[in-house]
Amino acid sequence: MPERVMPGRTDGLITLGAADALWVDLTADGAVPTASGAFTCSPAHARAGYVLLGGHVVATVRASGGQWSVPEVEVRRAAAELRAVGMDRQDLVRIGPFRGAPRRECNEETPLRWRQRITRELQELGGPQRATRREDGRPFHLAGIDWPQILVEQTRDGTQRTWWLPRAVVRLLDAAEHNETQWVQAARTRQPSAAAIEPPSRPRQAKDADSRQTTSPRDPTASLRPYNGELEGQRYSVLSRRPGTSRRVTGWACAVCRTAPATVLDHCHEHGYVRAPVCQSCNTLERPDHLYSNDIRVANRYTRLFHTDTDHWLRHWHRCPGCRARTTLPLPHLAAWTAHIACRSLRPTHRAPRGRKPCGMLRVSWTGSQNAPRSCLLTVAVDFCPSGEHRVLAQVPYRAATERFRIWLAETAPAVAAAAGPDRLDDLPTQSRPIIADTSGEGLALF
């Protein structure tokens, strides 16, 4: 297929308007929808020296005549990588609104902060139905992605609105936000003598014969280092108050998926130990979906936690010395495992075009706590089932649930089970900490 000739091309550079058209044309057959104003509409700000495309930073160039351009090859590279991204519209991540989240002003001069931007624009416009185009006709976009097309609004109890995006898009926007931060920090601290130690996500600059600044950005994810247990055994209450911890966390790759930049420090609420730095997507996937403080919804996302990627998640949870020594999980996760795995055969099904399908919404609640195991009881139920609005499937004592989990762990992840046991008692807290359930969705910031 011959390469399309772009109008306004000069020495490999194209104008911003031509780049807008090329971006939409190259990504038209991808799973992630894109917008036509990636280079010319807010929050894109070409005069800052870069624009965001998907999860990448693409440098902009100012010619001697004052016109801003962009390397065509970089636009094509970013478009090719975005086309390769698969997107499951059913695998959603909640992005807001969250009570108690700090309000920050966002404009075209500020970094992406995509969650705050989406929340602000939806609140100003009155909902997703009106968030298609601005009053002046310009499209809404973030990093060239047409997010209003794939935004999902859900309501709970008929009053509380929540907004969700596909997990693949959340990962792209998180990567864009991280790479932009790296880019800006490198630009602020750049010195001629520091060229040899500049971050990999920072572009190298040179001048050509026409006195134009050209850039060749490297792979922005190359600056992330893998997490190798550097924080193992440390208490979250101590580490979270230590200066510089947040900057240190963002330098790691996510300890679970290992592909996205880490943004939060995950820890065990039951024992108080740090697990590992993780990305926002993995942190949301792992967060229990509380209906009440002692009642959680067991949705389809637990298939990834206990089936598809179970080995990664079990290793991650057992980074907590308390859970590893007791060969168990925190109470909300153990309750979800009991409902999703141990009581799977009890869940009613109904006829579907391709066999039978589990019906209703699975949920699990508990009385008492892990601190009083004899009186702690897990109740697994199904809501909205044709055979009954609230049908109780089983009641499982806490001790029986932990024993079943240990047997399942030995069969499913023998390496994780071998590393666990009562002989790993070093540095355990003298008293177990009570679970603090986050029922409002707050606390998605770093600490």
Tab-separated table of N, CA, C and O in Angstrom, residues 29 68 231 331 347 354 404:
chain	number	residue	atom	x	y	z
A	29	ASP	N	-9.703	2.332	12.156
A	29	ASP	CA	-10.091	0.922	12.282
A	29	ASP	C	-9.666	0.314	13.615
A	29	ASP	O	-9.719	-0.899	13.794
A	68	TRP	N	4.048	25.900	14.054
A	68	TRP	CA	4.309	24.672	14.788
A	68	TRP	C	3.988	23.464	13.933
A	68	TRP	O	2.970	23.420	13.244
A	231	LEU	N	10.421	-2.743	49.263
A	231	LEU	CA	9.634	-2.250	50.396
A	231	LEU	C	9.054	-3.371	51.245
A	231	LEU	O	8.211	-3.130	52.102
A	331	LEU	N	-9.976	-10.381	54.965
A	331	LEU	CA	-11.353	-10.862	55.062
A	331	LEU	C	-12.203	-10.539	53.829
A	331	LEU	O	-12.910	-11.426	53.335
A	347	ARG	N	-24.417	-21.786	42.762
A	347	ARG	CA	-25.067	-20.641	42.131
A	347	ARG	C	-26.081	-21.099	41.080
A	347	ARG	O	-25.760	-21.912	40.216
A	354	ARG	N	-26.186	-20.003	24.367
A	354	ARG	CA	-25.043	-20.921	24.315
A	354	ARG	C	-24.896	-21.656	25.642
A	354	ARG	O	-23.941	-21.457	26.390
A	404	ARG	N	-10.551	-24.202	53.437
A	404	ARG	CA	-10.791	-24.467	52.017
A	404	ARG	C	-9.825	-23.679	51.140
A	404	ARG	O	-9.334	-24.187	50.125
